[in-house]
Amino acid sequence: MFISNKFIKSVLFAFVASTSISYAETTTWNFNAGSAGYDVDNSGNVFGNQLSIDSDNDGTAELTIQAWANTGCGWGCGNDNDLGQGYATTNSYGLLNYNLDTQSGSLTGEQHVIDNGDGDTDMMLFSFLESTALTSIDIGWFGGDSDVSIAAFSSLPTLLGNTWSDIATQSIFSASFSNLGTGPYALANEVSGMVVEAQYWLIGAYSSIFGDSGANDNNTDAFKIASITTQTSITPPPDNTVVTEPSTIAMFASFGLFLMWRRKKAA
């Protein structure tokens, strides 16, 4: 049986089309108080609260946000390696994190930024209605340094009482980035050859647990997140998690070897 080059090309084209990922919608979630274009609702002026965004006012929040840090149960209490939920809020520069060590638990303290000072690493948990790709982070303000760590999860991670090391093992992807500065910082959809989509994302101050930022400095990272940009896909990767380029290449190679074998056999 003779297999023409035209046939091979058509099959390969169909394979590429069937495995490609096309994105349906790009959304920028603004957190600057008073300028977001929608309300960022706060569940309460207390530690353990939750921010939510219902941008189309249909009664269902598309995004919820919580503040977390490795503070144990607060000032001088418990193991500081364990995670406790802080207080999440916004101001004109973006998202803030009051962790449980903030001036003995006072919401009037100055340590309200997302930072990694005093042995605490602050992070914000973003929970979406659907699996989504994180494409950009916009820092509204920073002081000292602006190294950022992120992690993606296919299911809601169990944070309370665990450590950041425990959380890293639950992630399907994590990475760190150095010196983001102010303004949007674009994250490629394909990071190290991977297409990453997840329903739950952590974004926070740099921690080597989630990957080396390459900054090679010991400055405290402290910032406020003005916005993030996400994309949802029409054709998601399998299980809405991670697809690696090497596996795709291997599939192409295997398919090509199979066609060569069939052609040789037919001859």
PDB file of C-alpha atoms in Angstrom:
ATOM      1  CA  MET A   1       0.000   0.000   0.000  1.00  0.00           C
ATOM      2  CA  PHE A   2       1.437   3.357  -1.059  1.00  0.00           C
ATOM      3  CA  ILE A   3       0.952   6.336   1.272  1.00  0.00           C
ATOM      4  CA  SER A   4       1.466   9.678  -0.417  1.00  0.00           C
ATOM      5  CA  ASN A   5       3.274  12.662   1.090  1.00  0.00           C
ATOM      6  CA  LYS A   6       0.067  14.636   0.632  1.00  0.00           C
ATOM      7  CA  PHE A   7      -1.806  12.125   2.800  1.00  0.00           C
ATOM      8  CA  ILE A   8       0.866  12.269   5.508  1.00  0.00           C
ATOM      9  CA  LYS A   9       0.753  16.081   5.565  1.00  0.00           C
ATOM     10  CA  SER A  10      -3.041  16.103   5.796  1.00  0.00           C
ATOM     11  CA  VAL A  11      -2.991  13.673   8.730  1.00  0.00           C
ATOM     12  CA  LEU A  12      -0.327  15.693  10.532  1.00  0.00           C
ATOM     13  CA  PHE A  13      -2.306  18.891   9.980  1.00  0.00           C
ATOM     14  CA  ALA A  14      -5.403  17.265  11.426  1.00  0.00           C
ATOM     15  CA  PHE A  15      -3.388  16.058  14.418  1.00  0.00           C
ATOM     16  CA  VAL A  16      -2.012  19.544  15.081  1.00  0.00           C
ATOM     17  CA  ALA A  17      -5.480  21.060  14.796  1.00  0.00           C
ATOM     18  CA  SER A  18      -6.953  18.512  17.178  1.00  0.00           C
ATOM     19  CA  THR A  19      -4.271  19.064  19.842  1.00  0.00           C
ATOM     20  CA  SER A  20      -3.959  22.868  19.659  1.00  0.00           C
ATOM     21  CA  ILE A  21      -5.443  25.087  22.357  1.00  0.00           C
ATOM     22  CA  SER A  22      -7.547  28.069  21.321  1.00  0.00           C
ATOM     23  CA  TYR A  23      -8.453  30.685  23.884  1.00  0.00           C
ATOM     24  CA  ALA A  24     -11.990  32.001  24.118  1.00  0.00           C
ATOM     25  CA  GLU A  25     -11.711  34.932  26.475  1.00  0.00           C
ATOM     26  CA  THR A  26      -9.102  37.182  28.079  1.00  0.00           C
ATOM     27  CA  THR A  27     -10.089  38.844  31.356  1.00  0.00           C
ATOM     28  CA  THR A  28      -8.246  41.460  33.407  1.00  0.00           C
ATOM     29  CA  TRP A  29      -9.285  41.391  37.066  1.00  0.00           C
ATOM     30  CA  ASN A  30      -8.679  44.830  38.581  1.00  0.00           C
ATOM     31  CA  PHE A  31      -8.234  45.195  42.330  1.00  0.00           C
ATOM     32  CA  ASN A  32      -7.608  48.942  42.649  1.00  0.00           C
ATOM     33  CA  ALA A  33     -10.302  50.210  44.995  1.00  0.00           C
ATOM     34  CA  GLY A  34     -12.701  52.535  43.200  1.00  0.00           C
ATOM     35  CA  SER A  35     -11.338  51.894  39.695  1.00  0.00           C
ATOM     36  CA  ALA A  36     -12.077  48.221  39.031  1.00  0.00           C
ATOM     37  CA  GLY A  37     -15.325  48.847  37.127  1.00  0.00           C
ATOM     38  CA  TYR A  38     -17.126  46.378  39.406  1.00  0.00           C
ATOM     39  CA  ASP A  39     -17.442  45.822  43.144  1.00  0.00           C
ATOM     40  CA  VAL A  40     -14.905  43.705  45.021  1.00  0.00           C
ATOM     41  CA  ASP A  41     -17.132  42.389  47.798  1.00  0.00           C
ATOM     42  CA  ASN A  42     -15.685  41.742  51.255  1.00  0.00           C
ATOM     43  CA  SER A  43     -17.207  39.013  53.427  1.00  0.00           C
ATOM     44  CA  GLY A  44     -16.199  40.836  56.613  1.00  0.00           C
ATOM     45  CA  ASN A  45     -13.657  43.121  58.291  1.00  0.00           C
ATOM     46  CA  VAL A  46     -12.044  40.168  60.092  1.00  0.00           C
ATOM     47  CA  PHE A  47      -9.202  37.695  59.700  1.00  0.00           C
ATOM     48  CA  GLY A  48     -10.344  34.712  57.645  1.00  0.00           C
ATOM     49  CA  ASN A  49     -12.451  36.872  55.324  1.00  0.00           C
ATOM     50  CA  GLN A  50     -12.906  36.440  51.575  1.00  0.00           C
ATOM     51  CA  LEU A  51     -13.042  38.891  48.675  1.00  0.00           C
ATOM     52  CA  SER A  52     -15.304  38.050  45.754  1.00  0.00           C
ATOM     53  CA  ILE A  53     -15.939  39.446  42.280  1.00  0.00           C
ATOM     54  CA  ASP A  54     -19.261  39.096  40.443  1.00  0.00           C
ATOM     55  CA  SER A  55     -18.429  41.179  37.376  1.00  0.00           C
ATOM     56  CA  ASP A  56     -21.699  40.496  35.504  1.00  0.00           C
ATOM     57  CA  ASN A  57     -23.942  40.813  38.598  1.00  0.00           C
ATOM     58  CA  ASP A  58     -25.599  37.436  38.053  1.00  0.00           C
ATOM     59  CA  GLY A  59     -25.294  36.436  41.703  1.00  0.00           C
ATOM     60  CA  THR A  60     -22.335  34.090  41.161  1.00  0.00           C
ATOM     61  CA  ALA A  61     -18.781  35.155  41.950  1.00  0.00           C
ATOM     62  CA  GLU A  62     -16.359  34.328  39.133  1.00  0.00           C
ATOM     63  CA  LEU A  63     -13.356  34.836  41.425  1.00  0.00           C
ATOM     64  CA  THR A  64     -12.760  34.662  45.184  1.00  0.00           C
ATOM     65  CA  ILE A  65      -9.555  35.709  46.978  1.00  0.00           C
ATOM     66  CA  GLN A  66      -8.116  34.842  50.390  1.00  0.00           C
ATOM     67  CA  ALA A  67      -4.971  35.976  52.237  1.00  0.00           C
ATOM     68  CA  TRP A  68      -2.609  33.360  53.696  1.00  0.00           C
ATOM     69  CA  ALA A  69       0.796  33.309  55.437  1.00  0.00           C
ATOM     70  CA  ASN A  70       2.952  30.980  57.524  1.00  0.00           C
ATOM     71  CA  THR A  71       2.101  32.621  60.862  1.00  0.00           C
ATOM     72  CA  GLY A  72       0.714  29.697  62.828  1.00  0.00           C
ATOM     73  CA  CYS A  73      -2.265  30.999  64.801  1.00  0.00           C
ATOM     74  CA  GLY A  74      -0.879  34.503  65.070  1.00  0.00           C
ATOM     75  CA  TRP A  75       1.474  36.714  67.062  1.00  0.00           C
ATOM     76  CA  GLY A  76       3.672  34.541  69.307  1.00  0.00           C
ATOM     77  CA  CYS A  77       1.286  31.613  68.898  1.00  0.00           C
ATOM     78  CA  GLY A  78       1.836  28.228  67.358  1.00  0.00           C
ATOM     79  CA  ASN A  79       4.388  27.070  64.816  1.00  0.00           C
ATOM     80  CA  ASP A  80       5.313  29.840  62.365  1.00  0.00           C
ATOM     81  CA  ASN A  81       5.852  27.235  59.655  1.00  0.00           C
ATOM     82  CA  ASP A  82       2.125  26.451  59.678  1.00  0.00           C
ATOM     83  CA  LEU A  83      -0.292  28.426  57.518  1.00  0.00           C
ATOM     84  CA  GLY A  84      -3.019  30.666  58.879  1.00  0.00           C
ATOM     85  CA  GLN A  85      -5.574  32.751  57.006  1.00  0.00           C
ATOM     86  CA  GLY A  86      -5.093  36.511  57.173  1.00  0.00           C
ATOM     87  CA  TYR A  87      -7.235  39.436  56.113  1.00  0.00           C
ATOM     88  CA  ALA A  88      -7.539  40.329  52.420  1.00  0.00           C
ATOM     89  CA  THR A  89      -8.532  43.796  51.293  1.00  0.00           C
ATOM     90  CA  THR A  90      -7.760  46.427  48.642  1.00  0.00           C
ATOM     91  CA  ASN A  91      -6.713  50.049  48.362  1.00  0.00           C
ATOM     92  CA  SER A  92      -5.862  52.338  45.452  1.00  0.00           C
ATOM     93  CA  TYR A  93      -2.716  50.294  44.703  1.00  0.00           C
ATOM     94  CA  GLY A  94      -4.343  46.855  44.708  1.00  0.00           C
ATOM     95  CA  LEU A  95      -4.622  43.752  46.890  1.00  0.00           C
ATOM     96  CA  LEU A  96      -3.317  43.778  50.470  1.00  0.00           C
ATOM     97  CA  ASN A  97      -2.526  40.968  52.923  1.00  0.00           C
ATOM     98  CA  TYR A  98      -2.756  41.536  56.677  1.00  0.00           C
ATOM     99  CA  ASN A  99      -1.331  38.313  58.085  1.00  0.00           C
ATOM    100  CA  LEU A 100      -2.008  37.111  61.632  1.00  0.00           C
ATOM    101  CA  ASP A 101       1.307  38.503  62.892  1.00  0.00           C
ATOM    102  CA  THR A 102       0.324  42.059  61.900  1.00  0.00           C
ATOM    103  CA  GLN A 103       0.822  44.100  65.085  1.00  0.00           C
ATOM    104  CA  SER A 104      -0.554  41.353  67.318  1.00  0.00           C
ATOM    105  CA  GLY A 105      -3.496  40.856  64.960  1.00  0.00           C
ATOM    106  CA  SER A 106      -4.485  44.520  64.571  1.00  0.00           C
ATOM    107  CA  LEU A 107      -5.916  45.533  61.205  1.00  0.00           C
ATOM    108  CA  THR A 108      -4.583  49.073  61.756  1.00  0.00           C
ATOM    109  CA  GLY A 109      -0.950  47.969  61.420  1.00  0.00           C
ATOM    110  CA  GLU A 110       1.464  48.963  58.680  1.00  0.00           C
ATOM    111  CA  GLN A 111       2.439  45.429  57.624  1.00  0.00           C
ATOM    112  CA  HIS A 112      -0.433  45.127  55.178  1.00  0.00           C
ATOM    113  CA  VAL A 113       1.493  44.452  51.969  1.00  0.00           C
ATOM    114  CA  ILE A 114       2.145  41.049  50.385  1.00  0.00           C
ATOM    115  CA  ASP A 115       5.672  40.424  51.647  1.00  0.00           C
ATOM    116  CA  ASN A 116       8.176  37.893  52.970  1.00  0.00           C
ATOM    117  CA  GLY A 117       9.617  39.867  55.876  1.00  0.00           C
ATOM    118  CA  ASP A 118       9.982  38.774  59.516  1.00  0.00           C
ATOM    119  CA  GLY A 119       9.968  35.100  58.562  1.00  0.00           C
ATOM    120  CA  ASP A 120       6.438  35.194  57.096  1.00  0.00           C
ATOM    121  CA  THR A 121       5.676  34.588  53.413  1.00  0.00           C
ATOM    122  CA  ASP A 122       2.368  36.140  52.333  1.00  0.00           C
ATOM    123  CA  MET A 123       0.393  34.743  49.410  1.00  0.00           C
ATOM    124  CA  MET A 124      -3.064  35.280  47.926  1.00  0.00           C
ATOM    125  CA  LEU A 125      -5.252  32.332  46.919  1.00  0.00           C
ATOM    126  CA  PHE A 126      -7.281  32.976  43.744  1.00  0.00           C
ATOM    127  CA  SER A 127     -10.195  30.564  43.191  1.00  0.00           C
ATOM    128  CA  PHE A 128     -11.913  30.675  39.770  1.00  0.00           C
ATOM    129  CA  LEU A 129     -15.153  29.106  38.616  1.00  0.00           C
ATOM    130  CA  GLU A 130     -13.328  27.290  35.841  1.00  0.00           C
ATOM    131  CA  SER A 131      -9.856  26.233  34.866  1.00  0.00           C
ATOM    132  CA  THR A 132      -7.922  29.205  33.539  1.00  0.00           C
ATOM    133  CA  ALA A 133      -4.449  30.258  32.430  1.00  0.00           C
ATOM    134  CA  LEU A 134      -2.645  33.053  34.274  1.00  0.00           C
ATOM    135  CA  THR A 135      -1.037  35.330  31.663  1.00  0.00           C
ATOM    136  CA  SER A 136      -0.070  38.557  33.435  1.00  0.00           C
ATOM    137  CA  ILE A 137       0.503  40.099  36.878  1.00  0.00           C
ATOM    138  CA  ASP A 138       0.326  43.862  37.419  1.00  0.00           C
ATOM    139  CA  ILE A 139       2.149  45.216  40.481  1.00  0.00           C
ATOM    140  CA  GLY A 140       0.572  48.487  41.646  1.00  0.00           C
ATOM    141  CA  TRP A 141       3.220  49.291  44.269  1.00  0.00           C
ATOM    142  CA  PHE A 142       6.358  47.692  45.653  1.00  0.00           C
ATOM    143  CA  GLY A 143       8.964  48.502  48.263  1.00  0.00           C
ATOM    144  CA  GLY A 144      12.423  46.993  48.547  1.00  0.00           C
ATOM    145  CA  ASP A 145      12.043  44.296  45.927  1.00  0.00           C
ATOM    146  CA  SER A 146       9.357  42.646  43.791  1.00  0.00           C
ATOM    147  CA  ASP A 147      10.198  38.960  43.335  1.00  0.00           C
ATOM    148  CA  VAL A 148       7.026  36.868  42.951  1.00  0.00           C
ATOM    149  CA  SER A 149       6.197  33.174  43.332  1.00  0.00           C
ATOM    150  CA  ILE A 150       3.157  31.418  41.849  1.00  0.00           C
ATOM    151  CA  ALA A 151       1.640  27.938  42.052  1.00  0.00           C
ATOM    152  CA  ALA A 152      -1.262  26.246  40.229  1.00  0.00           C
ATOM    153  CA  PHE A 153      -3.644  23.570  41.547  1.00  0.00           C
ATOM    154  CA  SER A 154      -6.245  21.395  39.849  1.00  0.00           C
ATOM    155  CA  SER A 155      -8.141  21.036  43.147  1.00  0.00           C
ATOM    156  CA  LEU A 156      -8.498  23.324  46.145  1.00  0.00           C
ATOM    157  CA  PRO A 157      -5.310  22.992  48.216  1.00  0.00           C
ATOM    158  CA  THR A 158      -5.571  22.320  51.948  1.00  0.00           C
ATOM    159  CA  LEU A 159      -3.739  25.319  53.389  1.00  0.00           C
ATOM    160  CA  LEU A 160      -4.766  25.618  57.042  1.00  0.00           C
ATOM    161  CA  GLY A 161      -2.201  24.001  59.343  1.00  0.00           C
ATOM    162  CA  ASN A 162       0.052  22.885  56.485  1.00  0.00           C
ATOM    163  CA  THR A 163       3.371  24.435  55.459  1.00  0.00           C
ATOM    164  CA  TRP A 164       4.329  26.094  52.177  1.00  0.00           C
ATOM    165  CA  SER A 165       6.438  22.987  51.469  1.00  0.00           C
ATOM    166  CA  ASP A 166       3.326  20.823  51.897  1.00  0.00           C
ATOM    167  CA  ILE A 167       1.415  23.087  49.527  1.00  0.00           C
ATOM    168  CA  ALA A 168       4.145  22.964  46.883  1.00  0.00           C
ATOM    169  CA  THR A 169       3.766  19.177  46.702  1.00  0.00           C
ATOM    170  CA  GLN A 170       0.031  19.616  45.968  1.00  0.00           C
ATOM    171  CA  SER A 171       0.657  21.912  42.992  1.00  0.00           C
ATOM    172  CA  ILE A 172       0.660  20.902  39.337  1.00  0.00           C
ATOM    173  CA  PHE A 173       3.019  23.776  38.521  1.00  0.00           C
ATOM    174  CA  SER A 174       5.035  26.414  40.376  1.00  0.00           C
ATOM    175  CA  ALA A 175       7.551  29.096  39.412  1.00  0.00           C
ATOM    176  CA  SER A 176       9.235  32.256  40.658  1.00  0.00           C
ATOM    177  CA  PHE A 177      10.012  35.497  38.843  1.00  0.00           C
ATOM    178  CA  SER A 178      12.476  38.252  39.761  1.00  0.00           C
ATOM    179  CA  ASN A 179      12.073  42.017  39.839  1.00  0.00           C
ATOM    180  CA  LEU A 180       8.617  42.431  38.330  1.00  0.00           C
ATOM    181  CA  GLY A 181       8.561  46.150  39.170  1.00  0.00           C
ATOM    182  CA  THR A 182       5.369  48.138  38.707  1.00  0.00           C
ATOM    183  CA  GLY A 183       3.001  47.685  35.800  1.00  0.00           C
ATOM    184  CA  PRO A 184       1.968  44.541  33.902  1.00  0.00           C
ATOM    185  CA  TYR A 185       4.412  41.640  33.737  1.00  0.00           C
ATOM    186  CA  ALA A 186       3.520  39.127  31.018  1.00  0.00           C
ATOM    187  CA  LEU A 187       3.708  35.425  31.801  1.00  0.00           C
ATOM    188  CA  ALA A 188       3.891  33.233  28.695  1.00  0.00           C
ATOM    189  CA  ASN A 189       1.087  30.687  28.323  1.00  0.00           C
ATOM    190  CA  GLU A 190       3.835  28.176  27.659  1.00  0.00           C
ATOM    191  CA  VAL A 191       6.307  28.196  30.538  1.00  0.00           C
ATOM    192  CA  SER A 192       9.250  25.826  30.067  1.00  0.00           C
ATOM    193  CA  GLY A 193       7.322  24.055  27.313  1.00  0.00           C
ATOM    194  CA  MET A 194       4.104  23.624  29.312  1.00  0.00           C
ATOM    195  CA  VAL A 195       0.598  24.924  28.834  1.00  0.00           C
ATOM    196  CA  VAL A 196      -0.705  25.546  32.350  1.00  0.00           C
ATOM    197  CA  GLU A 197      -4.370  25.879  33.248  1.00  0.00           C
ATOM    198  CA  ALA A 198      -5.804  25.536  36.732  1.00  0.00           C
ATOM    199  CA  GLN A 199      -8.841  26.529  38.761  1.00  0.00           C
ATOM    200  CA  TYR A 200      -6.789  27.591  41.793  1.00  0.00           C
ATOM    201  CA  TRP A 201      -3.718  29.828  41.826  1.00  0.00           C
ATOM    202  CA  LEU A 202      -1.437  31.123  44.570  1.00  0.00           C
ATOM    203  CA  ILE A 203       0.383  34.409  43.898  1.00  0.00           C
ATOM    204  CA  GLY A 204       2.616  35.938  46.534  1.00  0.00           C
ATOM    205  CA  ALA A 205       5.980  37.057  47.795  1.00  0.00           C
ATOM    206  CA  TYR A 206       9.003  35.091  46.661  1.00  0.00           C
ATOM    207  CA  SER A 207       9.706  31.725  48.269  1.00  0.00           C
ATOM    208  CA  SER A 208      12.375  29.374  46.921  1.00  0.00           C
ATOM    209  CA  ILE A 209      10.012  26.506  47.814  1.00  0.00           C
ATOM    210  CA  PHE A 210       8.090  27.361  44.621  1.00  0.00           C
ATOM    211  CA  GLY A 211      11.177  27.840  42.450  1.00  0.00           C
ATOM    212  CA  ASP A 212      14.355  29.908  42.248  1.00  0.00           C
ATOM    213  CA  SER A 213      13.678  33.433  40.970  1.00  0.00           C
ATOM    214  CA  GLY A 214      17.280  33.917  39.882  1.00  0.00           C
ATOM    215  CA  ALA A 215      17.395  37.297  41.632  1.00  0.00           C
ATOM    216  CA  ASN A 216      20.367  36.348  43.839  1.00  0.00           C
ATOM    217  CA  ASP A 217      19.551  38.920  46.516  1.00  0.00           C
ATOM    218  CA  ASN A 218      18.314  38.932  50.089  1.00  0.00           C
ATOM    219  CA  ASN A 219      16.011  41.947  49.851  1.00  0.00           C
ATOM    220  CA  THR A 220      12.555  41.745  51.360  1.00  0.00           C
ATOM    221  CA  ASP A 221       9.884  41.482  48.665  1.00  0.00           C
ATOM    222  CA  ALA A 222       6.855  43.654  49.375  1.00  0.00           C
ATOM    223  CA  PHE A 223       4.139  44.638  46.910  1.00  0.00           C
ATOM    224  CA  LYS A 224       0.439  45.109  46.146  1.00  0.00           C
ATOM    225  CA  ILE A 225      -1.249  43.392  43.187  1.00  0.00           C
ATOM    226  CA  ALA A 226      -3.148  45.888  41.021  1.00  0.00           C
ATOM    227  CA  SER A 227      -4.544  43.263  38.618  1.00  0.00           C
ATOM    228  CA  ILE A 228      -4.064  39.877  37.022  1.00  0.00           C
ATOM    229  CA  THR A 229      -4.964  38.789  33.488  1.00  0.00           C
ATOM    230  CA  THR A 230      -6.297  35.328  32.679  1.00  0.00           C
ATOM    231  CA  GLN A 231      -7.449  33.343  29.651  1.00  0.00           C
ATOM    232  CA  THR A 232      -9.998  30.554  29.383  1.00  0.00           C
ATOM    233  CA  SER A 233      -9.767  28.049  26.545  1.00  0.00           C
ATOM    234  CA  ILE A 234     -12.272  26.612  24.093  1.00  0.00           C
ATOM    235  CA  THR A 235     -10.129  23.496  23.720  1.00  0.00           C
ATOM    236  CA  PRO A 236      -8.523  22.811  27.111  1.00  0.00           C
ATOM    237  CA  PRO A 237      -5.543  20.539  27.623  1.00  0.00           C
ATOM    238  CA  PRO A 238      -6.356  17.039  28.923  1.00  0.00           C
ATOM    239  CA  ASP A 239      -7.760  17.183  32.487  1.00  0.00           C
ATOM    240  CA  ASN A 240      -7.302  20.967  32.417  1.00  0.00           C
ATOM    241  CA  THR A 241      -3.836  20.581  33.854  1.00  0.00           C
ATOM    242  CA  VAL A 242      -0.509  20.448  32.001  1.00  0.00           C
ATOM    243  CA  VAL A 243       0.553  19.409  28.515  1.00  0.00           C
ATOM    244  CA  THR A 244       4.254  19.096  27.782  1.00  0.00           C
ATOM    245  CA  GLU A 245       5.770  19.821  24.414  1.00  0.00           C
ATOM    246  CA  PRO A 246       8.145  16.805  24.562  1.00  0.00           C
ATOM    247  CA  SER A 247       5.192  14.398  24.794  1.00  0.00           C
ATOM    248  CA  THR A 248       3.639  15.992  21.705  1.00  0.00           C
ATOM    249  CA  ILE A 249       6.924  15.680  19.841  1.00  0.00           C
ATOM    250  CA  ALA A 250       7.191  12.027  20.883  1.00  0.00           C
ATOM    251  CA  MET A 251       3.698  11.367  19.525  1.00  0.00           C
ATOM    252  CA  PHE A 252       4.644  12.929  16.188  1.00  0.00           C
ATOM    253  CA  ALA A 253       7.810  10.837  16.057  1.00  0.00           C
ATOM    254  CA  SER A 254       5.945   7.621  16.836  1.00  0.00           C
ATOM    255  CA  PHE A 255       3.324   8.401  14.209  1.00  0.00           C
ATOM    256  CA  GLY A 256       6.032   9.088  11.623  1.00  0.00           C
ATOM    257  CA  LEU A 257       7.848   5.827  12.359  1.00  0.00           C
ATOM    258  CA  PHE A 258       4.569   3.927  12.029  1.00  0.00           C
ATOM    259  CA  LEU A 259       3.900   5.426   8.578  1.00  0.00           C
ATOM    260  CA  MET A 260       7.455   4.624   7.440  1.00  0.00           C
ATOM    261  CA  TRP A 261       7.027   1.013   8.597  1.00  0.00           C
ATOM    262  CA  ARG A 262       3.719   0.647   6.738  1.00  0.00           C
ATOM    263  CA  ARG A 263       5.184   2.155   3.586  1.00  0.00           C
ATOM    264  CA  LYS A 264       8.214  -0.165   3.706  1.00  0.00           C
ATOM    265  CA  LYS A 265       5.962  -3.197   4.285  1.00  0.00           C
ATOM    266  CA  ALA A 266       3.736  -2.259   1.334  1.00  0.00           C
ATOM    267  CA  ALA A 267       6.791  -1.999  -0.912  1.00  0.00           C
TER     268      ALA A 267
END
